PDB file of C-alpha atoms in Angstrom:
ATOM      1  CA  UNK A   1      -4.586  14.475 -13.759  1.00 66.00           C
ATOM      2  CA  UNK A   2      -1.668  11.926 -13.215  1.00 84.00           C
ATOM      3  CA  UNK A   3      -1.406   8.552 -11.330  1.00 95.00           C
ATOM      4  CA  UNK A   4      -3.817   7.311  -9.128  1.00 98.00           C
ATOM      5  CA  UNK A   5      -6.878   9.876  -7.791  1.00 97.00           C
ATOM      6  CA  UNK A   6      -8.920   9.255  -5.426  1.00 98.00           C
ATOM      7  CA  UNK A   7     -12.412  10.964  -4.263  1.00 97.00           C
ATOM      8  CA  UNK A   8     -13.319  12.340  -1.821  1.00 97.00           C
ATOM      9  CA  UNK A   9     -10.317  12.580   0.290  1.00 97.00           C
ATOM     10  CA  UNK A  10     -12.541  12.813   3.624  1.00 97.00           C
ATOM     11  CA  UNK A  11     -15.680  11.353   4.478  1.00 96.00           C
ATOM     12  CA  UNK A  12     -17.813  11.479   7.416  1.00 95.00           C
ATOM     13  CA  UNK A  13     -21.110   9.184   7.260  1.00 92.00           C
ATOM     14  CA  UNK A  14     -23.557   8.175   9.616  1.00 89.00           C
ATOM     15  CA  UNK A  15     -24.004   4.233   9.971  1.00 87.00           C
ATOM     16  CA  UNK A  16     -27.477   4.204   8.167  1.00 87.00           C
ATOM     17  CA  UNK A  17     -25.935   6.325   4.997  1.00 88.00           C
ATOM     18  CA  UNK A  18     -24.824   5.173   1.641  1.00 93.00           C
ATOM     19  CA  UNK A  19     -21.935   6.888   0.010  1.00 95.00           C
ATOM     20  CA  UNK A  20     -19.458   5.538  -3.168  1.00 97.00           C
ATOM     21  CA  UNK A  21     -15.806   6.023  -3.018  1.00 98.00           C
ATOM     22  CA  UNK A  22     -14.374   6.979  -6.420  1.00 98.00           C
ATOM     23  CA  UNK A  23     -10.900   5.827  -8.138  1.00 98.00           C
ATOM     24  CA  UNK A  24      -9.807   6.532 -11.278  1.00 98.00           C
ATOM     25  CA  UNK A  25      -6.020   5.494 -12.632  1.00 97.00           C
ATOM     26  CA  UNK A  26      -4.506   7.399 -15.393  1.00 96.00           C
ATOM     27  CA  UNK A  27      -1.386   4.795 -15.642  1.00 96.00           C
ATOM     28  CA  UNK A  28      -3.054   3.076 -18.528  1.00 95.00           C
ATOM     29  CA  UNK A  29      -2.644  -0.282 -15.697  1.00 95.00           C
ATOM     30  CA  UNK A  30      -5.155  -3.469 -16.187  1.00 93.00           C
ATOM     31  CA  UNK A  31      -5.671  -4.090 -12.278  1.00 94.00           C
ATOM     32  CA  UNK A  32      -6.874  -1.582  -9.400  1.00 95.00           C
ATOM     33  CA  UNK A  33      -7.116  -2.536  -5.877  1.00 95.00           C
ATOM     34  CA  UNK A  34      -9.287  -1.589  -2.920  1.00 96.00           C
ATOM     35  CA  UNK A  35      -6.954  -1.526   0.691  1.00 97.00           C
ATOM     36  CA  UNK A  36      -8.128  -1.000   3.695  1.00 96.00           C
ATOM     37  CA  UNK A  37      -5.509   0.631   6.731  1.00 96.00           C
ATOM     38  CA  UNK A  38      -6.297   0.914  10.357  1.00 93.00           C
ATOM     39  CA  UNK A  39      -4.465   2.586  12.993  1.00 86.00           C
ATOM     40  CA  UNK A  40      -1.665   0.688  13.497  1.00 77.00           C
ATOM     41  CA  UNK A  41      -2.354  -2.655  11.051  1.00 85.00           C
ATOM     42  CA  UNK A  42      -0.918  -3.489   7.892  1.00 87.00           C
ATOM     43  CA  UNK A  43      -2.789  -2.899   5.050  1.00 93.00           C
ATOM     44  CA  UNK A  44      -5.426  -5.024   3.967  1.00 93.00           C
ATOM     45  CA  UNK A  45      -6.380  -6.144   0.713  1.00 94.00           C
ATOM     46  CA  UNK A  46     -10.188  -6.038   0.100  1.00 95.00           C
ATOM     47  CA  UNK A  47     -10.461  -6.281  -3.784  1.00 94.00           C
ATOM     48  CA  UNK A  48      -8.761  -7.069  -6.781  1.00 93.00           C
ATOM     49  CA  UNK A  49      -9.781  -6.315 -10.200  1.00 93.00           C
ATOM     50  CA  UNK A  50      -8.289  -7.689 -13.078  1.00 89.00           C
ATOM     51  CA  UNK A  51      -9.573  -6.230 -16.921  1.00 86.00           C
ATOM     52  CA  UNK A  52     -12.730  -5.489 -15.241  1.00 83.00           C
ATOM     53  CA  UNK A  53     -13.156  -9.230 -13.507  1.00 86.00           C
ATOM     54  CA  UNK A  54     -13.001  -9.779  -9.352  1.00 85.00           C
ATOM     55  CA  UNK A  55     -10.167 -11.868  -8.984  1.00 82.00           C
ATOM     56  CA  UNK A  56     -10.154 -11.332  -4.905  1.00 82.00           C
ATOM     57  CA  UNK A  57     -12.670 -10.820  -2.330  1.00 82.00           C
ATOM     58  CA  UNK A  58     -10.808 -11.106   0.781  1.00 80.00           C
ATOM     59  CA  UNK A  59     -13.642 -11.748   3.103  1.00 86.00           C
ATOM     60  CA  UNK A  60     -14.911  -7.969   3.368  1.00 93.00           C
ATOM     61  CA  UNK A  61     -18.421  -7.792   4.799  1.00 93.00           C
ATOM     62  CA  UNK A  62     -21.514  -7.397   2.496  1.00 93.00           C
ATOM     63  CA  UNK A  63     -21.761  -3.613   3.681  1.00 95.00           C
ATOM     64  CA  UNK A  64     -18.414  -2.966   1.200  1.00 96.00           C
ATOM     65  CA  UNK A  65     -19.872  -3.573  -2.819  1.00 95.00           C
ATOM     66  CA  UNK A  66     -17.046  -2.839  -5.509  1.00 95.00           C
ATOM     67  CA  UNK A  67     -18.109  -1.881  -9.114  1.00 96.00           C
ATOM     68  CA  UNK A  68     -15.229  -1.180 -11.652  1.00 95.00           C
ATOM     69  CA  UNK A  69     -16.991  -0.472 -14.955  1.00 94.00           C
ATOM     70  CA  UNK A  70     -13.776  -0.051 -16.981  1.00 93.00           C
ATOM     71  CA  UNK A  71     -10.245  -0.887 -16.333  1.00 91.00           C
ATOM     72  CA  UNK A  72      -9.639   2.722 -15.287  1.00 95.00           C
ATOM     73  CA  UNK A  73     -12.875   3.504 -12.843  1.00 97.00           C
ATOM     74  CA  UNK A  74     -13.041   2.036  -9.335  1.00 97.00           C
ATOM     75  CA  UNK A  75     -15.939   2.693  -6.988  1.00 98.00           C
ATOM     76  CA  UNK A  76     -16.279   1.403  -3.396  1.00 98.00           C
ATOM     77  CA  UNK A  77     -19.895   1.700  -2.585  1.00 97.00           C
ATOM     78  CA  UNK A  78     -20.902   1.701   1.231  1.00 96.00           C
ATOM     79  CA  UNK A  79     -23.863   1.296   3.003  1.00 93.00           C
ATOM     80  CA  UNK A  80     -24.927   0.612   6.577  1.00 93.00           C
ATOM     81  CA  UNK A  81     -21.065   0.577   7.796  1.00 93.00           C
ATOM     82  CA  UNK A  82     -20.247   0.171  11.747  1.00 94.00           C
ATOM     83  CA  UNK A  83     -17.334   2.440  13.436  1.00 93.00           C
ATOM     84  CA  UNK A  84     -14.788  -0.071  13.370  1.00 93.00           C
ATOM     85  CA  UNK A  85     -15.163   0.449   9.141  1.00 95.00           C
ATOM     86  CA  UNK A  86     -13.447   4.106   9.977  1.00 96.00           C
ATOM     87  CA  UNK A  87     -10.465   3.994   8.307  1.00 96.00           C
ATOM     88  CA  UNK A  88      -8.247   4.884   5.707  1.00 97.00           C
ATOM     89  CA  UNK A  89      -8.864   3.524   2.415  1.00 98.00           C
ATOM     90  CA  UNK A  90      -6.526   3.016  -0.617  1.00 98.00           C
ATOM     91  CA  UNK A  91      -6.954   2.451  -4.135  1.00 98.00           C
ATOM     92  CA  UNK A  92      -4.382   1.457  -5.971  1.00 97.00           C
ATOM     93  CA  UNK A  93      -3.413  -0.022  -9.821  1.00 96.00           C
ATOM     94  CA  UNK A  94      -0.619  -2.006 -11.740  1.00 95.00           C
ATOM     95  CA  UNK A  95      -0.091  -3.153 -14.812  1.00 93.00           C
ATOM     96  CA  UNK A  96      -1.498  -6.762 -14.194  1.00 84.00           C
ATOM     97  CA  UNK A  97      -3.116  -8.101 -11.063  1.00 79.00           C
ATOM     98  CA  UNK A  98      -1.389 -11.546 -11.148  1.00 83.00           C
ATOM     99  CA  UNK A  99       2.012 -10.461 -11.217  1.00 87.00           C
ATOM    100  CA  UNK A 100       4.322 -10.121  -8.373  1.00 89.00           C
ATOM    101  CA  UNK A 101       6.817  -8.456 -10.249  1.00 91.00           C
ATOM    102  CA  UNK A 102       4.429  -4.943 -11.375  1.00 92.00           C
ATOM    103  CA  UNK A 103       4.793  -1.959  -8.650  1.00 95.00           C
ATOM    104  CA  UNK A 104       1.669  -0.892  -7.376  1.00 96.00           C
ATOM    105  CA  UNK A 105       0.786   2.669  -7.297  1.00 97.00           C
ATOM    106  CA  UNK A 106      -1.279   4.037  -4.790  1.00 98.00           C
ATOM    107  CA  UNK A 107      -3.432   7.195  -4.753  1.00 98.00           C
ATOM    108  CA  UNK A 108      -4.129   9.236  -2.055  1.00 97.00           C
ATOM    109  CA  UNK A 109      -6.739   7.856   0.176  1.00 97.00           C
ATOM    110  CA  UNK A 110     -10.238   8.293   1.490  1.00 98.00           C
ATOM    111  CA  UNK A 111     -10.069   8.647   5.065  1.00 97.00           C
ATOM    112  CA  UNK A 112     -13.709   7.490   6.137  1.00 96.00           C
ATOM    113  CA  UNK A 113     -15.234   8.330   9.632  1.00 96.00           C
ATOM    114  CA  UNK A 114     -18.162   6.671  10.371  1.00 94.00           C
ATOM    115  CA  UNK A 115     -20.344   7.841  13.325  1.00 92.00           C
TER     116      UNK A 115
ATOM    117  CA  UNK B   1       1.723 -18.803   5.389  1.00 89.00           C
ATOM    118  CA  UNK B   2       3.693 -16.411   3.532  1.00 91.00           C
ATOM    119  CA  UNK B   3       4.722 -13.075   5.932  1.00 93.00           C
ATOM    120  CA  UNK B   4       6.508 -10.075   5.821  1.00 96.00           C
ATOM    121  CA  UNK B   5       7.605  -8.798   9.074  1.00 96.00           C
ATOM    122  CA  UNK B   6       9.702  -5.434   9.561  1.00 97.00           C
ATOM    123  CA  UNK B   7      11.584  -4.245  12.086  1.00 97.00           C
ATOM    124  CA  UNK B   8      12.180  -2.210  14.317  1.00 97.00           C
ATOM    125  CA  UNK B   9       8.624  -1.103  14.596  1.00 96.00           C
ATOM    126  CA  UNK B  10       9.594   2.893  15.167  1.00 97.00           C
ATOM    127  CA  UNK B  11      13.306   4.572  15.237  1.00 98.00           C
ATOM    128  CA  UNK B  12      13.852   8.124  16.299  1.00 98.00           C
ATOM    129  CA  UNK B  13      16.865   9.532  14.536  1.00 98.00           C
ATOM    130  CA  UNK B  14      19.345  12.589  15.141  1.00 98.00           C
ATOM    131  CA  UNK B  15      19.631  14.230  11.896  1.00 98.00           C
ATOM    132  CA  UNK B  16      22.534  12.982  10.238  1.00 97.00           C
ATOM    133  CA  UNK B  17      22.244   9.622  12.043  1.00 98.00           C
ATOM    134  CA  UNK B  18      22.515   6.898   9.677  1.00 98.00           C
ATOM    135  CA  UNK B  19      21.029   3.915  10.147  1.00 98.00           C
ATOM    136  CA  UNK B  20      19.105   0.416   8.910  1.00 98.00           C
ATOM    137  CA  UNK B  21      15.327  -0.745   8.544  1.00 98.00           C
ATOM    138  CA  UNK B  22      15.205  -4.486   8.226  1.00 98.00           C
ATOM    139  CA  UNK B  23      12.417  -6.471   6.358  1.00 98.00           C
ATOM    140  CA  UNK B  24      12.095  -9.923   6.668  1.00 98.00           C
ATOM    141  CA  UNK B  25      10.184 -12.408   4.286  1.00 96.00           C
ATOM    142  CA  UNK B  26       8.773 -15.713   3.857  1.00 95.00           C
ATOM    143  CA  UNK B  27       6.930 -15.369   0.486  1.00 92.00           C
ATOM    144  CA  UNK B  28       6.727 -18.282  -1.511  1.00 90.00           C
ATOM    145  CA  UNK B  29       8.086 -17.996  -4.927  1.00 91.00           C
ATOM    146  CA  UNK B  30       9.103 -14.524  -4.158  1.00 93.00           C
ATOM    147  CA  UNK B  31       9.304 -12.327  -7.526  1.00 94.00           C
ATOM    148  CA  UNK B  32      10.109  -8.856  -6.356  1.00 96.00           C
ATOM    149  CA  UNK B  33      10.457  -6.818  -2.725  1.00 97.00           C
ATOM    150  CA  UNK B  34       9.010  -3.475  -3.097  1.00 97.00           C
ATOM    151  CA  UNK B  35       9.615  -0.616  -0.610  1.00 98.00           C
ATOM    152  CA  UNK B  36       7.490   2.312  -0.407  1.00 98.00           C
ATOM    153  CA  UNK B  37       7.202   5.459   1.769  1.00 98.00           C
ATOM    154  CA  UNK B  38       3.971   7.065   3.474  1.00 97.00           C
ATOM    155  CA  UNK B  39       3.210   9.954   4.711  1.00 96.00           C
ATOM    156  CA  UNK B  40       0.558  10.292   7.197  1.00 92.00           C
ATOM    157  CA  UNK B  41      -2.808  10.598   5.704  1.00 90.00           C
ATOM    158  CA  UNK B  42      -1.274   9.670   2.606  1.00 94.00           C
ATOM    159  CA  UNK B  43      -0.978   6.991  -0.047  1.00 96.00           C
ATOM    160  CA  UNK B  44       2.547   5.226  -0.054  1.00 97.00           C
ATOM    161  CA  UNK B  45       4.493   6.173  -2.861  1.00 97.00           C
ATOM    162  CA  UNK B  46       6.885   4.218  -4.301  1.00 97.00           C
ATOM    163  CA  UNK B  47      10.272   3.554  -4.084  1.00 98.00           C
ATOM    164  CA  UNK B  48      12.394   0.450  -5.273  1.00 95.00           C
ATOM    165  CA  UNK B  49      11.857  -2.963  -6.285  1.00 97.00           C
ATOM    166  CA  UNK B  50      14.534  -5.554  -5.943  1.00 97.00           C
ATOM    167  CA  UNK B  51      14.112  -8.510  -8.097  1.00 96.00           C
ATOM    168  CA  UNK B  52      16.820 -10.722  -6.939  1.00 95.00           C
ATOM    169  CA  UNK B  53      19.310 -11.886  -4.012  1.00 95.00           C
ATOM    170  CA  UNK B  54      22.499  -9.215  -4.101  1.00 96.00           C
ATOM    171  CA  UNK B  55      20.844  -6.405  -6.006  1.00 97.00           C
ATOM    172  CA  UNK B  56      20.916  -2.726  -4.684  1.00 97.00           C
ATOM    173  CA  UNK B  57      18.951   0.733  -5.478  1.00 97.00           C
ATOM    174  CA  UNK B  58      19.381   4.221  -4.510  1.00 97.00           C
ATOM    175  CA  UNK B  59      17.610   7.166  -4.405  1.00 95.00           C
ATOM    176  CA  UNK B  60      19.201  10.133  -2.777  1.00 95.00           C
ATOM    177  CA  UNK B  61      19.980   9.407   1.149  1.00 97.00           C
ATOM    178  CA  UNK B  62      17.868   6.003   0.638  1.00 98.00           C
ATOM    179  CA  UNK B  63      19.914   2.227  -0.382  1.00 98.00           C
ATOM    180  CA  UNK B  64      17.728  -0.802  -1.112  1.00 98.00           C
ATOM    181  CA  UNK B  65      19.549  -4.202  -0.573  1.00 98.00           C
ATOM    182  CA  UNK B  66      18.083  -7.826  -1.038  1.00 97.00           C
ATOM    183  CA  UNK B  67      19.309 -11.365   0.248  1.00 96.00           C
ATOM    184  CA  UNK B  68      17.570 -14.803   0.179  1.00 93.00           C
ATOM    185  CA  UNK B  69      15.661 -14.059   3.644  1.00 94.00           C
ATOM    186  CA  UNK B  70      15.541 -10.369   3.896  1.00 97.00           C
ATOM    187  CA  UNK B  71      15.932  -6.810   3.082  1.00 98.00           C
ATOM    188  CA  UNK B  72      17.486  -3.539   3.899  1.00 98.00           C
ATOM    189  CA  UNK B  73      16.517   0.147   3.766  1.00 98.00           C
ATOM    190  CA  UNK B  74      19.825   1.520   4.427  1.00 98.00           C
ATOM    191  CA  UNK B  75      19.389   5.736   5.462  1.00 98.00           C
ATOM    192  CA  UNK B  76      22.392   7.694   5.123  1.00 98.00           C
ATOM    193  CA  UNK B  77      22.959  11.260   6.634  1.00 98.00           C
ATOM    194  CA  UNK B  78      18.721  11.234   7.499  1.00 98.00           C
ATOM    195  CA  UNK B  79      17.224  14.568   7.399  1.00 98.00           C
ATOM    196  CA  UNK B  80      13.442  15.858   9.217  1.00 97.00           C
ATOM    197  CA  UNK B  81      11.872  15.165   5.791  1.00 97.00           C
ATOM    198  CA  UNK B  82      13.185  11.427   5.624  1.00 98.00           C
ATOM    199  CA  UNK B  83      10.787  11.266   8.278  1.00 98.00           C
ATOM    200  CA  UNK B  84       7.630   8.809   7.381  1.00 98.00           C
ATOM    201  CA  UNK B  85       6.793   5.468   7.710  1.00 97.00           C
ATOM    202  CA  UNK B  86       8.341   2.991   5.140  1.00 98.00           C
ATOM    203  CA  UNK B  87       6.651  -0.063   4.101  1.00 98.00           C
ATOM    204  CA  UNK B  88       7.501  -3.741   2.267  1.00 97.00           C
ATOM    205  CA  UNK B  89       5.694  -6.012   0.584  1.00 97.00           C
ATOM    206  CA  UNK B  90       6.845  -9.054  -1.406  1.00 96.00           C
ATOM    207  CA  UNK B  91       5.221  -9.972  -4.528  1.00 94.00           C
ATOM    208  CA  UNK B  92       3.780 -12.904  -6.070  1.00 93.00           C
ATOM    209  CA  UNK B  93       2.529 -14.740  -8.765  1.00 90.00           C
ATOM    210  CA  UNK B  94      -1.083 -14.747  -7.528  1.00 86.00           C
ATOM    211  CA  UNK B  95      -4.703 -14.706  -9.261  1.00 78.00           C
ATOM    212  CA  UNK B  96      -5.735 -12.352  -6.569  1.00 77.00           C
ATOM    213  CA  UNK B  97      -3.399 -11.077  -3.789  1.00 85.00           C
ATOM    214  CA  UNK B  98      -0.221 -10.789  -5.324  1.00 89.00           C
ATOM    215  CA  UNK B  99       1.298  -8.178  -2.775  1.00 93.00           C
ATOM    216  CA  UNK B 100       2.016  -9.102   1.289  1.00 94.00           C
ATOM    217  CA  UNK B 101       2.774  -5.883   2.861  1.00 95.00           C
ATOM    218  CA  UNK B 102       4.449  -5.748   6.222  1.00 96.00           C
ATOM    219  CA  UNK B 103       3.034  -3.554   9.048  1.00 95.00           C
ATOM    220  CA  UNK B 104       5.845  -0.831   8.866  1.00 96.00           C
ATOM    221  CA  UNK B 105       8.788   0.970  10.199  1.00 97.00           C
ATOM    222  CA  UNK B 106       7.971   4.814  11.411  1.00 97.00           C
ATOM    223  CA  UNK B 107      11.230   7.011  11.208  1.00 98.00           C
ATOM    224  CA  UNK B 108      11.026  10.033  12.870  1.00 98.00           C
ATOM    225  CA  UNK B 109      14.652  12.086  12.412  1.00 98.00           C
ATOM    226  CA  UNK B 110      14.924  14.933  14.689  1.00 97.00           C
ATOM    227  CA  UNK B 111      16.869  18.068  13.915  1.00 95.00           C
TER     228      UNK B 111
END
């Protein structure tokens, strides 16, 4: 595997399920990402993680729990989501979180329907 | 508030058709534009960076400029599979979010 994977690529869950998104990064990067795109928005940062530490919670609702156990696993665990959380959702990693000069590379999204 | 708007928000091409996407910025401390591309359904991948006011980048039919305000995604000679929608985002020194995307240009280039 190369760059940024991302599992599984579709997802259909009822609103009282509980699935995990997976992410792993094989770019040897220190920061991975969760994004979030609607229909029609920009994206939207939800997470940050930088050497294994949140550095960014950007409001996202209770129902949306990160874990990254090492600097190269990401998991998105969801549980009791609404319809509006359908979506498509992007992980992503650079080199360092803090930098505005490191590229981020993307992998190749979760799209998540949610019934 | 630091932005990133893009314009315009779709363009429909001829083939062959050359022609501009326009990204404009107010990012604080800006320390690199980044373009990518994204197919639907799919991740953006990327495609330049531009770290300062006058540089340029190609790739194939594709030409990156910067200035002080804004950038440029110059398409020359477009073909169908140019067709996708390209994004900015300006980076910043951030402990958090470091990238401000814009909301997108979607090319479509018709044969």
């Amino acid at each position: 595997e190369t760059g940024v994977t991302q599992t599984p690529r579709h997802l259909v869950m009822g609103m009282t399920n509980k699935k995990s998104l997976k992410c792993e990064q094989h770019l040897g990067h220190n920061a991975m990402y969760w994004y979030k795109q609607s229909a029609k928005k920009p994206l939207e940062l939800m997470f940050v993680y930088n050497f294994k530490e949140q550095t960014e919670n950007n409001s996202v609702p209770s129902r949306f729990s990160p874990e990254c156990p090492n600097s190269s696993h990401l998991f998105l665990h969801l549980h009791t989501l609404q319809p509006e959380d359908s979506a498509l959702y992007l992980c992503a990693s650079s080199q360092a979180g803090t930098s505005g000069t490191d590229t981020q590379y993307f992998g190749p999204g979760t799209r998540l329907t949610v019934l | 508030e630091d932005q990133v708007t893009q314009s315009p928000e779709a363009l429909r091409l001829q083939e062959g058709e050359s022609s501009s996407l326009n990204c404009s910025y107010t990012v604080s401390g800006l320390r690199g534009l980044f373009w990518y591309r994204q197919d639907p359904g799919k991740g953006p991948e990327f495609l330049f960076t531009l770290y300062s006011a006058g540089e340029e980048k190609e790739k194939e039919r594709l030409k990156a400029t910067l200035t002080k305000k804004e950038s440029f995604l110059h398409i020359t000679a477009p073909k169908p599979e140019d067709s996708a929608t390209y994004l900015c985002a300006g980076g910043r020194d951030n402990y958090g979010q470091n990238f401000v995307f814009g909301p997108g240009t979607r090319l479509s280039v018709l044969p």
